[in-house]
CSV table of C-alpha atoms in Angstrom, one decimal:
chain,number,residue,atom,x,y,z
A,280,UNK,CA,20.6,-52.7,-17.0
A,281,UNK,CA,17.3,-53.8,-15.6
A,282,UNK,CA,16.3,-57.4,-16.3
A,283,UNK,CA,13.2,-59.5,-15.9
A,284,UNK,CA,13.4,-63.0,-14.4
A,285,UNK,CA,10.9,-65.9,-14.5
A,286,UNK,CA,10.6,-68.6,-11.9
A,287,UNK,CA,9.7,-72.2,-12.3
A,288,UNK,CA,10.9,-75.9,-12.5
A,289,UNK,CA,13.7,-76.9,-14.9
A,290,UNK,CA,13.0,-78.5,-18.2
A,291,UNK,CA,12.3,-82.2,-18.2
A,292,UNK,CA,15.3,-83.1,-20.3
A,293,UNK,CA,17.7,-81.3,-18.0
A,294,UNK,CA,20.2,-83.4,-16.0
A,295,UNK,CA,20.5,-80.8,-13.3
A,296,UNK,CA,19.0,-81.6,-10.0
A,297,UNK,CA,16.0,-79.7,-9.1
A,298,UNK,CA,16.6,-77.5,-6.1
A,299,UNK,CA,13.2,-75.8,-6.0
A,300,UNK,CA,13.5,-73.0,-8.4
A,301,UNK,CA,15.3,-72.0,-11.6
A,302,UNK,CA,16.1,-68.6,-13.4
A,303,UNK,CA,15.3,-68.2,-17.0
A,304,UNK,CA,17.4,-66.3,-19.5
A,305,UNK,CA,17.6,-62.5,-19.2
A,306,UNK,CA,15.0,-60.6,-21.3
A,307,UNK,CA,15.9,-57.2,-22.8
A,308,UNK,CA,13.3,-54.5,-21.8
A,309,UNK,CA,11.6,-52.5,-24.5
A,310,UNK,CA,12.7,-48.8,-24.9
A,311,UNK,CA,10.2,-46.3,-23.7
A,312,UNK,CA,9.1,-43.7,-26.3
A,313,UNK,CA,9.8,-40.1,-25.3
A,314,UNK,CA,6.5,-38.2,-24.9
A,315,UNK,CA,6.2,-35.2,-27.1
A,316,UNK,CA,3.4,-32.7,-26.3
A,317,UNK,CA,1.0,-32.0,-29.2
A,318,UNK,CA,1.8,-28.3,-29.2
A,319,UNK,CA,5.6,-28.7,-28.9
A,320,UNK,CA,6.1,-27.9,-32.6
A,321,UNK,CA,4.0,-24.8,-32.2
A,322,UNK,CA,6.0,-23.8,-29.2
A,323,UNK,CA,9.3,-24.3,-30.9
A,324,UNK,CA,8.1,-22.4,-34.0
A,325,UNK,CA,7.2,-19.4,-31.9
A,326,UNK,CA,10.7,-19.0,-30.6
A,327,UNK,CA,12.3,-19.6,-34.0
A,328,UNK,CA,9.9,-17.3,-35.9
A,329,UNK,CA,8.8,-20.0,-38.4
A,330,UNK,CA,5.7,-18.4,-39.8
A,331,UNK,CA,4.8,-21.4,-42.0
A,332,UNK,CA,5.0,-23.9,-39.1
A,333,UNK,CA,3.0,-21.6,-36.8
A,334,UNK,CA,0.3,-21.3,-39.4
A,335,UNK,CA,0.1,-25.0,-39.9
A,336,UNK,CA,0.0,-25.8,-36.2
A,337,UNK,CA,-2.7,-23.2,-35.5
A,338,UNK,CA,-4.9,-24.9,-38.1
A,339,UNK,CA,-4.2,-28.5,-37.0
A,340,UNK,CA,-4.6,-27.8,-33.3
A,341,UNK,CA,-7.4,-25.3,-33.8
A,342,UNK,CA,-5.6,-23.1,-31.3
A,343,UNK,CA,-7.4,-19.9,-30.3
A,344,UNK,CA,-5.2,-17.0,-31.4
A,345,UNK,CA,-5.7,-14.9,-28.2
A,346,UNK,CA,-5.5,-17.8,-25.8
A,347,UNK,CA,-2.6,-18.0,-23.3
A,348,UNK,CA,0.0,-20.4,-24.5
A,349,UNK,CA,0.8,-23.1,-21.9
A,350,UNK,CA,-0.7,-20.8,-19.2
A,351,UNK,CA,1.7,-18.0,-20.0
A,352,UNK,CA,1.8,-15.3,-22.7
A,353,UNK,CA,-0.2,-15.3,-25.9
A,354,UNK,CA,1.4,-16.2,-29.2
A,355,UNK,CA,1.6,-12.5,-30.2
A,356,UNK,CA,3.3,-11.7,-26.9
A,357,UNK,CA,5.9,-14.4,-27.4
A,358,UNK,CA,6.6,-13.2,-30.9
A,359,UNK,CA,7.0,-9.6,-29.7
A,360,UNK,CA,9.4,-10.6,-26.9
A,361,UNK,CA,11.5,-12.8,-29.3
A,362,UNK,CA,11.6,-10.0,-31.9
A,363,UNK,CA,10.1,-11.9,-34.9
A,364,UNK,CA,8.6,-9.2,-37.1
A,365,UNK,CA,7.2,-11.5,-39.8
A,366,UNK,CA,5.5,-13.6,-37.2
A,367,UNK,CA,4.0,-10.5,-35.4
A,368,UNK,CA,2.8,-9.2,-38.7
A,369,UNK,CA,1.1,-12.5,-39.6
A,370,UNK,CA,-0.6,-12.9,-36.2
A,371,UNK,CA,-1.9,-9.3,-36.3
A,372,UNK,CA,-2.9,-9.0,-40.0
A,373,UNK,CA,-3.9,-12.5,-40.9
A,374,UNK,CA,-5.1,-13.9,-37.5
A,375,UNK,CA,-6.5,-10.7,-36.0
A,376,UNK,CA,-4.6,-11.1,-32.8
A,377,UNK,CA,-5.4,-8.6,-30.1
A,378,UNK,CA,-2.6,-6.1,-29.5
A,379,UNK,CA,-4.0,-5.0,-26.2
A,380,UNK,CA,-4.4,-8.4,-24.7
A,381,UNK,CA,-2.7,-8.4,-21.3
A,382,UNK,CA,-1.4,-11.2,-19.0
A,383,UNK,CA,-0.8,-10.1,-15.4
A,384,UNK,CA,-0.9,-6.5,-16.6
A,385,UNK,CA,1.8,-7.2,-19.2
A,386,UNK,CA,1.0,-6.2,-22.9
A,387,UNK,CA,2.6,-7.1,-26.2
A,388,UNK,CA,4.0,-3.5,-26.5
A,389,UNK,CA,5.8,-3.8,-23.2
A,390,UNK,CA,7.4,-7.1,-24.3
A,391,UNK,CA,8.4,-5.7,-27.7
A,392,UNK,CA,10.1,-2.8,-25.8
A,393,UNK,CA,11.7,-5.4,-23.5
A,394,UNK,CA,12.7,-7.7,-26.4
A,395,UNK,CA,15.5,-10.3,-26.0
A,396,UNK,CA,16.6,-9.3,-29.5
A,397,UNK,CA,19.3,-6.7,-29.7
A,398,UNK,CA,18.4,-5.5,-33.2
A,399,UNK,CA,16.9,-2.0,-32.5
A,400,UNK,CA,15.6,-1.7,-36.1
A,401,UNK,CA,13.5,-4.8,-35.8
A,402,UNK,CA,12.2,-3.7,-32.4
A,403,UNK,CA,11.3,-0.3,-33.9
A,404,UNK,CA,9.3,-2.0,-36.7
A,405,UNK,CA,7.4,-4.2,-34.3
A,406,UNK,CA,6.6,-1.2,-32.1
A,407,UNK,CA,5.4,0.8,-35.1
A,408,UNK,CA,3.2,-2.0,-36.2
A,409,UNK,CA,1.6,-2.4,-32.8
A,410,UNK,CA,1.0,1.4,-32.6
A,411,UNK,CA,-0.6,1.4,-36.0
A,412,UNK,CA,-3.0,-1.2,-34.8
A,413,UNK,CA,-4.1,0.7,-31.7
A,414,UNK,CA,-1.7,-0.5,-29.0
A,415,UNK,CA,-2.2,1.2,-25.6
A,416,UNK,CA,0.9,3.2,-24.9
A,417,UNK,CA,0.6,4.3,-21.2
A,418,UNK,CA,-0.5,1.0,-19.7
A,419,UNK,CA,1.6,0.0,-16.7
A,420,UNK,CA,2.4,-3.5,-15.3
A,421,UNK,CA,2.3,-4.6,-11.7
A,422,UNK,CA,5.6,-2.8,-11.0
A,423,UNK,CA,4.3,0.5,-12.5
A,424,UNK,CA,6.6,0.2,-15.5
A,425,UNK,CA,5.4,1.3,-18.9
A,426,UNK,CA,6.5,0.3,-22.4
A,427,UNK,CA,8.4,3.6,-22.6
A,428,UNK,CA,10.4,2.7,-19.5
A,429,UNK,CA,11.3,-0.7,-20.9
A,430,UNK,CA,12.4,0.9,-24.2
A,431,UNK,CA,14.6,3.3,-22.4
A,432,UNK,CA,16.0,0.5,-20.2
A,433,UNK,CA,16.7,-1.7,-23.3
A,434,UNK,CA,18.4,1.1,-25.3
A,435,UNK,CA,16.0,0.9,-28.2
A,436,UNK,CA,16.3,4.5,-29.3
A,437,UNK,CA,14.0,4.0,-32.4
A,438,UNK,CA,11.2,2.8,-30.2
A,439,UNK,CA,11.8,5.7,-27.7
A,440,UNK,CA,11.5,8.2,-30.5
A,441,UNK,CA,8.1,6.7,-31.5
A,442,UNK,CA,6.8,6.8,-28.0
A,443,UNK,CA,8.3,10.0,-26.5
A,444,UNK,CA,5.6,12.4,-27.9
A,445,UNK,CA,2.8,10.3,-26.4
A,446,UNK,CA,4.0,9.6,-22.9
A,447,UNK,CA,4.6,11.5,-19.7
A,448,UNK,CA,8.4,11.5,-19.3
A,449,UNK,CA,8.1,12.2,-15.6
A,450,UNK,CA,5.9,9.3,-14.8
A,451,UNK,CA,7.3,7.0,-12.1
A,452,UNK,CA,7.0,3.3,-11.3
A,453,UNK,CA,6.4,1.8,-7.9
A,454,UNK,CA,10.0,2.5,-6.9
A,455,UNK,CA,9.9,6.2,-7.9
A,456,UNK,CA,12.0,5.6,-11.0
A,457,UNK,CA,11.3,7.7,-14.1
A,458,UNK,CA,12.3,6.5,-17.6
A,459,UNK,CA,15.5,8.5,-17.1
A,460,UNK,CA,16.5,6.5,-14.1
A,461,UNK,CA,16.0,3.2,-16.0
A,462,UNK,CA,18.2,4.5,-18.9
A,463,UNK,CA,20.9,5.6,-16.4
A,464,UNK,CA,21.0,2.2,-14.6
A,465,UNK,CA,21.7,0.5,-17.9
A,466,UNK,CA,24.2,3.2,-19.1
A,467,UNK,CA,22.1,4.0,-22.2
A,468,UNK,CA,24.0,7.2,-23.2
A,469,UNK,CA,22.0,7.9,-26.4
A,470,UNK,CA,18.7,7.5,-24.6
A,471,UNK,CA,19.8,9.8,-21.7
A,472,UNK,CA,20.9,12.4,-24.2
A,473,UNK,CA,17.6,12.2,-26.1
A,474,UNK,CA,15.5,12.5,-22.9
A,475,UNK,CA,17.6,15.5,-21.7
A,476,UNK,CA,17.2,17.2,-25.1
A,477,UNK,CA,13.4,16.7,-24.8
A,478,UNK,CA,13.4,18.6,-21.5
A,479,UNK,CA,13.0,15.9,-18.9
A,480,UNK,CA,13.1,16.9,-15.3
A,481,UNK,CA,16.7,16.5,-14.0
A,482,UNK,CA,15.8,17.4,-10.4
A,483,UNK,CA,13.3,14.7,-9.7
A,484,UNK,CA,14.5,12.2,-7.1
A,485,UNK,CA,13.7,8.5,-6.7
A,486,UNK,CA,12.1,6.8,-3.7
A,487,UNK,CA,15.5,6.8,-2.0
A,488,UNK,CA,16.0,10.5,-2.5
A,489,UNK,CA,18.7,10.4,-5.1
A,490,UNK,CA,18.8,12.6,-8.2
A,491,UNK,CA,19.7,11.2,-11.7
A,492,UNK,CA,23.2,12.6,-11.4
A,493,UNK,CA,23.8,10.9,-8.1
A,494,UNK,CA,22.6,7.6,-9.4
A,495,UNK,CA,25.0,7.9,-12.4
A,496,UNK,CA,27.9,8.7,-10.0
A,497,UNK,CA,26.9,5.7,-7.7
A,498,UNK,CA,27.1,3.3,-10.7
A,499,UNK,CA,30.3,4.9,-12.0
A,500,UNK,CA,28.8,6.1,-15.3
A,501,UNK,CA,30.8,9.3,-15.4
A,502,UNK,CA,30.2,9.8,-19.1
A,503,UNK,CA,26.5,10.4,-18.4
A,504,UNK,CA,27.4,13.4,-16.1
A,505,UNK,CA,27.9,15.5,-19.2
A,506,UNK,CA,24.1,15.3,-19.8
A,507,UNK,CA,23.2,15.2,-16.1
A,508,UNK,CA,24.4,18.5,-14.6
A,509,UNK,CA,23.9,18.9,-10.9
A,510,UNK,CA,21.0,21.3,-10.2
A,511,UNK,CA,22.2,24.7,-8.9
A,512,UNK,CA,19.5,24.9,-6.3
A,513,UNK,CA,17.5,22.1,-4.7
A,514,UNK,CA,14.6,23.1,-2.5
A,515,UNK,CA,14.2,21.3,0.7
A,516,UNK,CA,11.1,21.8,2.8
A,517,UNK,CA,12.1,23.3,6.2
A,518,UNK,CA,12.0,20.8,9.0
A,519,UNK,CA,9.7,22.9,11.1
A,520,UNK,CA,7.1,22.6,8.2
A,521,UNK,CA,6.9,18.9,8.7
A,522,UNK,CA,5.9,18.5,12.3
A,523,UNK,CA,4.8,20.5,15.3
A,524,UNK,CA,7.9,21.6,17.2
A,525,UNK,CA,7.0,24.6,19.3
A,526,UNK,CA,4.1,26.1,21.1
A,527,UNK,CA,3.9,28.9,18.4
A,528,UNK,CA,3.2,26.1,15.8
A,529,UNK,CA,0.4,24.7,17.9
A,530,UNK,CA,-1.2,28.1,18.6
A,531,UNK,CA,-0.3,30.2,15.6
A,532,UNK,CA,-2.9,32.9,16.1
A,533,UNK,CA,-2.1,33.7,19.7
A,534,UNK,CA,1.6,34.1,19.5
A,535,UNK,CA,3.7,36.1,17.1
A,536,UNK,CA,3.5,34.8,13.5
A,537,UNK,CA,6.2,32.4,12.5
A,538,UNK,CA,7.7,31.5,9.2
A,539,UNK,CA,5.7,28.3,9.0
A,540,UNK,CA,2.2,28.7,7.5
A,541,UNK,CA,-0.8,28.1,9.8
A,542,UNK,CA,-1.2,24.3,10.4
A,543,UNK,CA,1.0,23.5,7.4
A,544,UNK,CA,2.1,20.3,9.3
A,545,UNK,CA,-1.4,18.8,8.6
A,546,UNK,CA,-1.0,19.3,4.9
A,547,UNK,CA,2.1,17.1,5.1
A,548,UNK,CA,0.0,14.4,6.9
A,549,UNK,CA,-2.8,14.6,4.3
A,550,UNK,CA,-0.4,14.3,1.3
A,551,UNK,CA,1.4,11.4,3.0
A,552,UNK,CA,-1.9,9.3,3.0
A,553,UNK,CA,-1.8,9.3,-0.9
A,554,UNK,CA,2.0,9.0,-1.2
A,555,UNK,CA,2.4,12.5,-2.6
A,556,UNK,CA,4.9,13.9,-0.2
A,557,UNK,CA,7.0,15.1,-3.1
A,558,UNK,CA,4.4,17.7,-4.0
A,559,UNK,CA,4.7,19.3,-0.6
A,560,UNK,CA,7.4,21.6,-1.7
A,561,UNK,CA,5.0,23.5,-4.0
A,562,UNK,CA,2.7,24.3,-1.1
A,563,UNK,CA,5.8,25.2,1.1
A,564,UNK,CA,7.1,27.7,-1.5
A,565,UNK,CA,3.6,29.2,-1.8
A,566,UNK,CA,3.2,29.5,2.0
A,567,UNK,CA,-0.1,27.7,1.8
A,568,UNK,CA,-2.0,27.4,5.1
A,569,UNK,CA,-4.3,24.5,6.0
A,570,UNK,CA,-7.4,26.6,5.5
A,571,UNK,CA,-6.2,27.6,2.0
A,572,UNK,CA,-5.3,24.0,1.1
A,573,UNK,CA,-8.7,22.7,2.1
A,574,UNK,CA,-10.6,25.1,-0.2
A,575,UNK,CA,-8.4,24.7,-3.3
A,576,UNK,CA,-9.7,23.8,-6.8
A,577,UNK,CA,-7.9,22.7,-9.9
A,578,UNK,CA,-7.0,26.2,-11.0
A,579,UNK,CA,-5.5,27.1,-7.6
A,580,UNK,CA,-3.5,23.8,-7.6
A,581,UNK,CA,-2.1,24.7,-11.0
A,582,UNK,CA,-1.1,28.2,-9.8
A,583,UNK,CA,0.7,26.6,-6.9
A,584,UNK,CA,2.8,24.4,-9.2
A,585,UNK,CA,0.9,21.1,-9.6
A,586,UNK,CA,1.1,20.9,-13.3
A,587,UNK,CA,0.1,17.3,-14.0
A,588,UNK,CA,-3.7,16.7,-14.2
A,589,UNK,CA,-3.5,13.3,-12.6
A,590,UNK,CA,-1.7,14.8,-9.5
A,591,UNK,CA,-4.3,17.6,-9.2
A,592,UNK,CA,-7.1,15.0,-9.4
A,593,UNK,CA,-5.6,12.9,-6.6
A,594,UNK,CA,-5.1,16.0,-4.4
A,595,UNK,CA,-8.7,17.1,-5.0
A,596,UNK,CA,-9.9,13.6,-4.2
A,597,UNK,CA,-8.1,13.6,-0.8
A,598,UNK,CA,-9.5,17.1,0.0
A,599,UNK,CA,-13.0,15.9,-0.8
A,600,UNK,CA,-12.5,12.8,1.4
A,601,UNK,CA,-11.2,15.0,4.2
A,602,UNK,CA,-14.4,17.2,4.1
A,603,UNK,CA,-16.6,14.1,3.9
A,604,UNK,CA,-15.0,12.6,7.0
A,605,UNK,CA,-17.6,12.4,9.8
A,606,UNK,CA,-17.0,15.2,12.3
A,607,UNK,CA,-18.3,15.1,15.8
A,608,UNK,CA,-18.2,17.5,18.8
A,609,UNK,CA,-16.8,14.7,20.9
A,610,UNK,CA,-13.5,15.3,19.1
A,611,UNK,CA,-13.3,18.7,20.9
A,612,UNK,CA,-11.4,18.7,24.1
A,613,UNK,CA,-13.3,20.1,27.1
A,614,UNK,CA,-12.4,21.6,30.4
A,615,UNK,CA,-14.0,20.7,33.7
A,616,UNK,CA,-14.7,23.6,36.0
A,617,UNK,CA,-13.7,21.5,39.0
A,618,UNK,CA,-10.6,20.2,37.2
A,619,UNK,CA,-7.0,20.9,38.2
A,620,UNK,CA,-5.6,21.5,34.7
A,621,UNK,CA,-2.6,23.8,34.7
A,622,UNK,CA,-2.2,26.8,32.4
A,623,UNK,CA,-0.2,24.9,29.7
A,624,UNK,CA,-2.9,22.2,29.4
A,625,UNK,CA,-5.6,24.9,29.1
A,626,UNK,CA,-3.6,26.6,26.4
A,627,UNK,CA,-3.4,23.4,24.4
A,628,UNK,CA,-7.1,22.9,24.8
A,629,UNK,CA,-7.7,26.4,23.4
A,630,UNK,CA,-5.4,25.5,20.5
A,631,UNK,CA,-7.5,22.4,19.8
A,632,UNK,CA,-10.6,24.5,19.7
A,633,UNK,CA,-9.1,27.0,17.4
A,634,UNK,CA,-7.9,24.3,14.9
A,635,UNK,CA,-11.3,22.8,14.8
A,636,UNK,CA,-12.9,26.1,14.1
A,637,UNK,CA,-10.5,26.7,11.2
A,638,UNK,CA,-11.3,23.2,9.8
A,639,UNK,CA,-15.1,23.8,10.2
A,640,UNK,CA,-14.8,27.2,8.5
A,641,UNK,CA,-12.9,25.6,5.6
A,642,UNK,CA,-15.5,22.9,5.1
A,643,UNK,CA,-18.3,25.4,5.0
A,644,UNK,CA,-16.4,27.5,2.4
A,645,UNK,CA,-15.7,24.3,0.4
A,646,UNK,CA,-19.4,23.4,0.3
A,647,UNK,CA,-20.4,27.0,-0.6
A,648,UNK,CA,-17.9,27.4,-3.5
A,649,UNK,CA,-18.8,24.0,-5.0
A,650,UNK,CA,-22.6,24.8,-4.7
A,651,UNK,CA,-22.0,28.0,-6.5
A,652,UNK,CA,-20.2,26.1,-9.3
A,653,UNK,CA,-23.0,23.5,-9.3
A,654,UNK,CA,-20.4,20.7,-8.9
A,655,UNK,CA,-22.3,18.9,-6.1
A,656,UNK,CA,-25.3,18.0,-8.2
A,657,UNK,CA,-28.9,18.9,-7.6
A,658,UNK,CA,-30.0,19.2,-4.0
A,659,UNK,CA,-33.1,17.3,-2.9
A,660,UNK,CA,-35.4,18.3,-0.1
A,661,UNK,CA,-33.9,15.6,2.0
A,662,UNK,CA,-30.4,17.0,1.4
A,663,UNK,CA,-31.6,20.5,2.4
A,664,UNK,CA,-33.2,19.2,5.6
A,665,UNK,CA,-29.9,17.4,6.5
A,666,UNK,CA,-28.0,20.5,5.7
A,667,UNK,CA,-30.3,22.6,8.0
A,668,UNK,CA,-29.9,20.1,10.8
A,669,UNK,CA,-26.1,20.1,10.4
A,670,UNK,CA,-26.1,23.9,10.5
A,671,UNK,CA,-28.2,23.9,13.7
A,672,UNK,CA,-25.8,21.4,15.2
A,673,UNK,CA,-22.8,23.6,14.2
A,674,UNK,CA,-24.5,26.6,15.9
A,675,UNK,CA,-24.9,24.8,19.1
A,676,UNK,CA,-21.3,23.6,19.0
A,677,UNK,CA,-20.1,27.1,18.3
A,678,UNK,CA,-22.0,28.3,21.3
A,679,UNK,CA,-20.4,25.6,23.4
A,680,UNK,CA,-17.0,26.6,22.1
A,681,UNK,CA,-17.8,30.3,22.9
A,682,UNK,CA,-18.8,29.5,26.5
A,683,UNK,CA,-15.7,27.3,26.9
A,684,UNK,CA,-13.5,30.0,25.4
A,685,UNK,CA,-15.0,32.6,27.7
A,686,UNK,CA,-14.4,30.3,30.7
A,687,UNK,CA,-10.8,29.8,29.6
A,688,UNK,CA,-10.4,33.6,29.2
A,689,UNK,CA,-11.4,34.0,32.8
A,690,UNK,CA,-8.1,32.5,33.8
A,691,UNK,CA,-6.2,35.5,32.3
A,692,UNK,CA,-6.2,39.0,33.8
A,693,UNK,CA,-8.1,41.7,32.1
A,694,UNK,CA,-4.9,43.5,31.3
A,695,UNK,CA,-1.3,42.4,31.1
A,696,UNK,CA,0.4,43.4,34.4
A,697,UNK,CA,3.3,44.7,32.4
A,698,UNK,CA,1.1,46.7,30.0
A,699,UNK,CA,1.8,50.4,29.8
A,700,UNK,CA,-0.8,52.7,28.3
A,701,UNK,CA,1.3,55.5,26.9
A,702,UNK,CA,-1.5,57.8,25.7
A,703,UNK,CA,-3.2,57.6,29.2
A,704,UNK,CA,0.1,58.3,30.8
A,705,UNK,CA,0.6,61.5,28.7
A,706,UNK,CA,-3.0,62.6,29.4
A,707,UNK,CA,-2.4,62.2,33.1
A,708,UNK,CA,0.7,64.4,32.8
A,709,UNK,CA,-1.3,67.0,31.1
A,710,UNK,CA,-3.9,66.9,33.7
A,711,UNK,CA,-1.3,67.3,36.5
A,712,UNK,CA,0.1,70.3,34.7
A,713,UNK,CA,-3.4,71.9,34.3
A,714,UNK,CA,-4.1,71.3,38.0
A,715,UNK,CA,-0.8,72.8,39.0
A,716,UNK,CA,-1.4,75.8,36.8
A,717,UNK,CA,-4.9,76.2,38.2
A,718,UNK,CA,-3.5,75.9,41.7
A,719,UNK,CA,-0.8,78.6,41.1
A,720,UNK,CA,-3.4,80.8,39.5
A,721,UNK,CA,-5.7,80.7,42.5
A,722,UNK,CA,-2.8,81.4,44.9
A,723,UNK,CA,-1.7,84.3,42.7
A,724,UNK,CA,-5.2,85.7,42.6
A,725,UNK,CA,-5.6,85.5,46.4
A,726,UNK,CA,-2.2,87.2,46.8
A,727,UNK,CA,-3.2,90.1,44.5
A,728,UNK,CA,-6.6,90.4,46.3
A,729,UNK,CA,-4.8,90.7,49.7
A,730,UNK,CA,-2.4,93.3,48.3
A,731,UNK,CA,-5.3,95.4,47.1
A,732,UNK,CA,-7.1,95.2,50.4
A,733,UNK,CA,-4.0,96.2,52.3
A,734,UNK,CA,-3.5,99.2,50.0
A,735,UNK,CA,-7.0,100.5,50.7
A,736,UNK,CA,-6.6,100.1,54.3
A,737,UNK,CA,-3.4,102.1,54.3
């Protein structure tokens, strides 16, 4: 135990000899008082659900109802997470707490669906109360998870029933997980059954490429396989649709047509920039070429199979960005007349010219169809002048391409050395027959004439 000592000479009536210093008696230190924060009682009451104590502390501390408590969640968010219905009701109805207040993208509804309380009925009552007061359902946190995903993950079937008609069941978080994947990972059999009965997509895969049935098998939840049948057919985009593999892919209009649509590989690259590679299968099934893709509108995307409006909007946005990208003739490869390029290099240059022409044509069609629909706004005189200058530039570039293409064509013979013109060959045979007939007719005529002459002479 700590002691405090004092130094000094001994008392005058002491018989002890003075050796220069003396220690006094030990002094007991005072006990330090434990510090208690002013809002500690309010903090404890939030976790115990004591409505009376919370009301008293709010008044005494003059605590703002929507303020972040100790730098974290608001009082309503704490109450929702702990599952105290009476406290949630008091904060909303009596104190006018905001149900859509968010902290780091987390809302009270998300915390209610991710409640630490296991009583599903209480959670359902809190969720219903929040919804009745205008809680936002489809908000997502920084991980892309919604309240519906948390409810499926926690196994709160009552809350799931309240939310299921107002959410997109196929929405995914940042890891490619739908609500079904969250329910499977926590082995929530009733939730999985409910989602399947509501027609949730069982063929969607997560970011790792696994289906719901495969995830259930991986975790050993074999009871879930009753509700997660394996899909009979799973479409896989052919590998030759994903990258340029052969010369016929690079020059599709010169060689015989292949199974792969024209420049489909570029569609894969465009969708990859917005992380929508999973939608590529719809375009692969429809045999969509790059030119068709670049001129699509919302109705055409829906016909292809893009059913969700948010997906169609993202794809239309990337198509618009593609057309708005600055194009220059410097991106066109050129051939020098004094160069030593071989035939294969010249062929690749021709392919580059052809692809650029396809893209330019698609951009012009895109502008034309949107102008006809009046979706590009009113055109000013300045816009018309810019458009006219751009068209003039395009004409000069097309002329350059034409001259380059004619020059490249000069490397090829006028006719294939192995080419056989069958109609010309048949016509030549007929001409030979006619000449032979004409020859024999003349010979025969001369012979007859000689015979008649000889007869008269005899």
